[in-house]
């Protein structure tokens, strides 16, 4: 009875000892890891939306733009930091990094007003959709200073690939030029300004690459 966590006044009673054993055996079967919901790296994925709501990073504050479960966990883990430094350049950069963008630079010169700024993003892995620029703009609005105006977004897409030549008699020159054209349809607002005359196909855009040897 030395390991029994019961009051001395009832520990000797058989009926209470039986209840204690049942409760102890039941609790022993519970996976305590599932109760540690604030260990964000290991918590069950089904709880992530609830945690995002609790830490106030739902929607364009980050969770909506996270394309992978890993990014969802990252934005929740950084929620307190992001809210603490909201309104700073650091918060804008770190918010965008937390959803997968690799390199973010704020452009603060070259505009006709001190409050205007731009963003230059280097993208290596994220899939950009028709609404990518709108989504980025909305996220930046959540973390920028209220007086500042986002004037432009520049995205550099960085791609690395390997070229294999199967013909042993063929030769590959040292330099290869790649021209990559990406067509984005932009944002269409139903505000009476757009004409639905066939100029917009409302389909997914294409990424067309033309590669030529020099």
mmCIF file of C-alpha atoms in Angstrom:
data_model
loop_
_atom_site.group_PDB
_atom_site.id
_atom_site.type_symbol
_atom_site.label_atom_id
_atom_site.label_comp_id
_atom_site.label_asym_id
_atom_site.label_seq_id
_atom_site.Cartn_x
_atom_site.Cartn_y
_atom_site.Cartn_z
ATOM 1 C CA UNK A 1 0.000 0.000 0.000
ATOM 2 C CA UNK A 2 3.022 2.255 0.124
ATOM 3 C CA UNK A 3 2.482 3.482 -3.450
ATOM 4 C CA UNK A 4 -1.249 4.012 -3.044
ATOM 5 C CA UNK A 5 -2.109 7.707 -3.188
ATOM 6 C CA UNK A 6 -5.029 7.602 -0.785
ATOM 7 C CA UNK A 7 -5.811 9.158 2.543
ATOM 8 C CA UNK A 8 -4.700 6.998 5.462
ATOM 9 C CA UNK A 9 -8.228 7.075 6.879
ATOM 10 C CA UNK A 10 -9.650 5.111 3.908
ATOM 11 C CA UNK A 11 -6.620 3.326 2.438
ATOM 12 C CA UNK A 12 -7.276 0.245 4.579
ATOM 13 C CA UNK A 13 -10.897 -0.133 3.416
ATOM 14 C CA UNK A 14 -11.285 -2.822 0.684
ATOM 15 C CA UNK A 15 -14.081 -1.020 -1.192
ATOM 16 C CA UNK A 16 -11.999 2.138 -1.631
ATOM 17 C CA UNK A 17 -8.925 0.132 -2.564
ATOM 18 C CA UNK A 18 -10.937 -1.533 -5.350
ATOM 19 C CA UNK A 19 -12.130 1.829 -6.695
ATOM 20 C CA UNK A 20 -8.595 3.133 -6.569
ATOM 21 C CA UNK A 21 -7.299 0.171 -8.597
ATOM 22 C CA UNK A 22 -9.975 0.642 -11.291
ATOM 23 C CA UNK A 23 -9.232 4.355 -11.612
ATOM 24 C CA UNK A 24 -5.473 3.767 -11.638
ATOM 25 C CA UNK A 25 -5.702 1.096 -14.360
ATOM 26 C CA UNK A 26 -8.009 3.286 -16.470
ATOM 27 C CA UNK A 27 -5.728 6.299 -16.298
ATOM 28 C CA UNK A 28 -2.716 4.131 -17.125
ATOM 29 C CA UNK A 29 -4.243 3.376 -20.540
ATOM 30 C CA UNK A 30 -4.567 7.061 -21.472
ATOM 31 C CA UNK A 31 -1.958 8.443 -23.856
ATOM 32 C CA UNK A 32 -0.777 11.490 -21.927
ATOM 33 C CA UNK A 33 0.938 12.814 -25.044
ATOM 34 C CA UNK A 34 -2.456 13.714 -26.507
ATOM 35 C CA UNK A 35 -3.167 15.891 -23.492
ATOM 36 C CA UNK A 36 -0.081 18.031 -24.098
ATOM 37 C CA UNK A 37 -1.847 20.224 -26.639
ATOM 38 C CA UNK A 38 0.577 23.131 -26.297
ATOM 39 C CA UNK A 39 3.506 21.132 -27.632
ATOM 40 C CA UNK A 40 2.690 22.412 -31.108
ATOM 41 C CA UNK A 41 5.187 20.213 -32.950
ATOM 42 C CA UNK A 42 3.497 16.993 -31.839
ATOM 43 C CA UNK A 43 -0.129 17.915 -31.136
ATOM 44 C CA UNK A 44 -2.712 16.127 -33.289
ATOM 45 C CA UNK A 45 -3.267 17.959 -36.590
ATOM 46 C CA UNK A 46 -7.035 18.075 -36.020
ATOM 47 C CA UNK A 47 -6.455 20.526 -33.147
ATOM 48 C CA UNK A 48 -4.459 23.036 -35.199
ATOM 49 C CA UNK A 49 -7.463 25.158 -36.318
ATOM 50 C CA UNK A 50 -8.643 25.465 -32.706
ATOM 51 C CA UNK A 51 -5.156 26.459 -31.556
ATOM 52 C CA UNK A 52 -4.889 28.970 -34.405
ATOM 53 C CA UNK A 53 -8.138 30.543 -33.218
ATOM 54 C CA UNK A 54 -6.944 30.587 -29.607
ATOM 55 C CA UNK A 55 -3.665 32.296 -30.553
ATOM 56 C CA UNK A 56 -5.445 34.664 -32.971
ATOM 57 C CA UNK A 57 -3.695 33.683 -36.200
ATOM 58 C CA UNK A 58 -6.682 32.501 -38.208
ATOM 59 C CA UNK A 59 -7.434 33.912 -41.651
ATOM 60 C CA UNK A 60 -4.981 36.363 -43.168
ATOM 61 C CA UNK A 61 -3.066 36.554 -39.906
ATOM 62 C CA UNK A 62 -1.344 33.439 -41.188
ATOM 63 C CA UNK A 63 -3.269 30.194 -40.906
ATOM 64 C CA UNK A 64 -5.235 30.667 -44.151
ATOM 65 C CA UNK A 65 -2.031 31.122 -46.160
ATOM 66 C CA UNK A 66 -0.105 28.209 -44.654
ATOM 67 C CA UNK A 67 0.065 25.613 -47.445
ATOM 68 C CA UNK A 68 1.402 22.721 -45.361
ATOM 69 C CA UNK A 69 0.808 21.308 -41.908
ATOM 70 C CA UNK A 70 4.380 22.278 -41.005
ATOM 71 C CA UNK A 71 3.668 25.922 -41.897
ATOM 72 C CA UNK A 72 0.441 25.822 -39.881
ATOM 73 C CA UNK A 73 2.395 24.682 -36.839
ATOM 74 C CA UNK A 74 5.016 27.377 -37.443
ATOM 75 C CA UNK A 75 2.510 30.238 -37.549
ATOM 76 C CA UNK A 76 0.921 29.033 -34.289
ATOM 77 C CA UNK A 77 4.314 28.719 -32.586
ATOM 78 C CA UNK A 78 5.210 32.283 -33.585
ATOM 79 C CA UNK A 79 1.812 33.807 -32.790
ATOM 80 C CA UNK A 80 2.820 35.468 -29.517
ATOM 81 C CA UNK A 81 5.946 36.998 -31.061
ATOM 82 C CA UNK A 82 4.073 38.258 -34.110
ATOM 83 C CA UNK A 83 1.373 39.929 -32.030
ATOM 84 C CA UNK A 84 3.944 41.440 -29.676
ATOM 85 C CA UNK A 85 5.821 43.124 -32.524
ATOM 86 C CA UNK A 86 2.809 43.839 -34.714
ATOM 87 C CA UNK A 87 3.290 47.075 -36.646
ATOM 88 C CA UNK A 88 7.025 46.587 -37.179
ATOM 89 C CA UNK A 89 9.087 45.584 -40.205
ATOM 90 C CA UNK A 90 10.205 42.505 -38.294
ATOM 91 C CA UNK A 91 6.622 41.287 -37.863
ATOM 92 C CA UNK A 92 5.894 41.645 -41.593
ATOM 93 C CA UNK A 93 9.002 39.701 -42.592
ATOM 94 C CA UNK A 94 8.606 36.974 -39.992
ATOM 95 C CA UNK A 95 4.911 36.514 -40.750
ATOM 96 C CA UNK A 96 5.702 35.897 -44.424
ATOM 97 C CA UNK A 97 8.600 33.604 -43.517
ATOM 98 C CA UNK A 98 6.362 31.576 -41.233
ATOM 99 C CA UNK A 99 4.150 30.584 -44.193
ATOM 100 C CA UNK A 100 7.100 29.427 -46.284
ATOM 101 C CA UNK A 101 8.652 32.376 -48.115
ATOM 102 C CA UNK A 102 12.434 32.180 -47.943
ATOM 103 C CA UNK A 103 13.656 35.757 -48.332
ATOM 104 C CA UNK A 104 11.736 39.002 -47.772
ATOM 105 C CA UNK A 105 13.026 42.530 -48.248
ATOM 106 C CA UNK A 106 11.122 45.739 -47.510
ATOM 107 C CA UNK A 107 11.597 48.572 -50.021
ATOM 108 C CA UNK A 108 11.267 51.961 -48.321
ATOM 109 C CA UNK A 109 12.708 54.365 -50.909
ATOM 110 C CA UNK A 110 11.667 55.496 -54.375
ATOM 111 C CA UNK A 111 8.065 56.370 -53.557
ATOM 112 C CA UNK A 112 6.357 59.760 -53.487
ATOM 113 C CA UNK A 113 5.389 59.530 -49.811
ATOM 114 C CA UNK A 114 7.276 58.431 -46.706
ATOM 115 C CA UNK A 115 4.488 56.065 -45.637
ATOM 116 C CA UNK A 116 4.556 54.033 -48.860
ATOM 117 C CA UNK A 117 6.622 50.875 -49.095
ATOM 118 C CA UNK A 118 7.071 47.786 -51.224
ATOM 119 C CA UNK A 119 8.035 44.176 -50.642
ATOM 120 C CA UNK A 120 10.489 42.042 -52.592
ATOM 121 C CA UNK A 121 10.009 38.296 -52.067
ATOM 122 C CA UNK A 122 12.252 35.474 -53.244
ATOM 123 C CA UNK A 123 10.169 32.339 -53.643
ATOM 124 C CA UNK A 124 11.773 28.911 -53.908
ATOM 125 C CA UNK A 125 9.086 26.400 -53.005
ATOM 126 C CA UNK A 126 5.616 27.892 -52.528
ATOM 127 C CA UNK A 127 2.989 27.417 -55.202
ATOM 128 C CA UNK A 128 1.665 30.801 -56.322
ATOM 129 C CA UNK A 129 -1.996 30.950 -57.354
ATOM 130 C CA UNK A 130 -4.104 33.614 -59.050
ATOM 131 C CA UNK A 131 -4.880 35.075 -55.630
ATOM 132 C CA UNK A 132 -1.306 34.967 -54.310
ATOM 133 C CA UNK A 133 -0.697 38.714 -54.491
ATOM 134 C CA UNK A 134 -4.074 39.480 -52.937
ATOM 135 C CA UNK A 135 -3.399 37.006 -50.116
ATOM 136 C CA UNK A 136 0.060 38.452 -49.457
ATOM 137 C CA UNK A 137 -1.387 41.972 -49.421
ATOM 138 C CA UNK A 138 -4.039 40.989 -46.887
ATOM 139 C CA UNK A 139 -1.471 39.333 -44.634
ATOM 140 C CA UNK A 140 0.827 42.364 -44.757
ATOM 141 C CA UNK A 141 -2.124 44.577 -43.776
ATOM 142 C CA UNK A 142 -2.534 42.493 -40.626
ATOM 143 C CA UNK A 143 1.027 43.195 -39.450
ATOM 144 C CA UNK A 144 2.031 46.586 -40.908
ATOM 145 C CA UNK A 145 1.622 49.954 -39.215
ATOM 146 C CA UNK A 146 -1.821 51.436 -39.793
ATOM 147 C CA UNK A 147 -0.379 54.602 -41.393
ATOM 148 C CA UNK A 148 1.772 52.721 -43.910
ATOM 149 C CA UNK A 149 0.608 51.886 -47.430
ATOM 150 C CA UNK A 150 1.766 48.814 -49.344
ATOM 151 C CA UNK A 151 2.498 50.140 -52.829
ATOM 152 C CA UNK A 152 3.840 47.065 -54.626
ATOM 153 C CA UNK A 153 4.889 43.437 -54.304
ATOM 154 C CA UNK A 154 7.767 42.033 -56.328
ATOM 155 C CA UNK A 155 8.242 38.271 -56.437
ATOM 156 C CA UNK A 156 11.399 36.569 -57.686
ATOM 157 C CA UNK A 157 10.946 32.878 -58.420
ATOM 158 C CA UNK A 158 14.144 30.921 -57.878
ATOM 159 C CA UNK A 159 14.349 27.568 -59.651
ATOM 160 C CA UNK A 160 17.194 25.063 -59.669
ATOM 161 C CA UNK A 161 17.252 22.015 -61.917
ATOM 162 C CA UNK A 162 19.683 19.566 -63.517
ATOM 163 C CA UNK A 163 20.123 18.810 -67.226
ATOM 164 C CA UNK A 164 21.023 15.259 -68.261
ATOM 165 C CA UNK A 165 22.289 14.279 -71.724
ATOM 166 C CA UNK A 166 21.800 10.620 -72.671
ATOM 167 C CA UNK A 167 23.536 10.772 -76.061
ATOM 168 C CA UNK A 168 27.241 10.183 -75.362
ATOM 169 C CA UNK A 169 28.164 11.923 -78.605
ATOM 170 C CA UNK A 170 26.294 15.086 -77.680
ATOM 171 C CA UNK A 171 27.942 18.068 -76.049
ATOM 172 C CA UNK A 172 26.510 20.706 -73.759
ATOM 173 C CA UNK A 173 27.894 24.219 -73.783
ATOM 174 C CA UNK A 174 28.815 25.890 -70.541
ATOM 175 C CA UNK A 175 26.055 28.486 -70.587
ATOM 176 C CA UNK A 176 22.326 27.953 -71.003
ATOM 177 C CA UNK A 177 19.842 30.811 -71.123
ATOM 178 C CA UNK A 178 16.376 30.255 -69.672
ATOM 179 C CA UNK A 179 13.476 32.600 -70.268
ATOM 180 C CA UNK A 180 10.499 32.039 -68.021
ATOM 181 C CA UNK A 181 7.196 33.825 -68.534
ATOM 182 C CA UNK A 182 4.511 33.617 -65.867
ATOM 183 C CA UNK A 183 1.040 34.936 -66.621
ATOM 184 C CA UNK A 184 -1.111 35.876 -63.646
ATOM 185 C CA UNK A 185 -4.706 36.902 -64.252
ATOM 186 C CA UNK A 186 -4.705 39.281 -61.290
ATOM 187 C CA UNK A 187 -7.713 40.111 -59.137
ATOM 188 C CA UNK A 188 -11.169 40.614 -60.597
ATOM 189 C CA UNK A 189 -13.520 42.560 -58.354
ATOM 190 C CA UNK A 190 -17.261 42.469 -58.874
ATOM 191 C CA UNK A 191 -17.574 46.235 -58.493
ATOM 192 C CA UNK A 192 -18.947 47.164 -61.897
ATOM 193 C CA UNK A 193 -15.536 48.002 -63.354
ATOM 194 C CA UNK A 194 -14.912 44.698 -65.174
ATOM 195 C CA UNK A 195 -16.451 43.775 -68.510
ATOM 196 C CA UNK A 196 -17.310 40.107 -68.896
ATOM 197 C CA UNK A 197 -16.617 40.044 -72.618
ATOM 198 C CA UNK A 198 -14.388 36.988 -72.800
ATOM 199 C CA UNK A 199 -11.151 38.773 -71.917
ATOM 200 C CA UNK A 200 -10.920 36.728 -68.707
ATOM 201 C CA UNK A 201 -11.086 32.949 -68.961
ATOM 202 C CA UNK A 202 -11.311 32.312 -65.187
ATOM 203 C CA UNK A 203 -9.064 29.284 -65.578
ATOM 204 C CA UNK A 204 -5.744 28.423 -63.972
ATOM 205 C CA UNK A 205 -2.716 30.221 -65.319
ATOM 206 C CA UNK A 206 0.309 28.726 -67.000
ATOM 207 C CA UNK A 207 4.012 28.830 -66.387
ATOM 208 C CA UNK A 208 5.719 28.649 -69.786
ATOM 209 C CA UNK A 209 9.483 28.179 -69.880
ATOM 210 C CA UNK A 210 11.585 28.602 -73.018
ATOM 211 C CA UNK A 211 15.147 27.254 -72.781
ATOM 212 C CA UNK A 212 17.730 27.727 -75.481
ATOM 213 C CA UNK A 213 21.411 26.825 -75.707
ATOM 214 C CA UNK A 214 23.931 29.622 -76.158
#
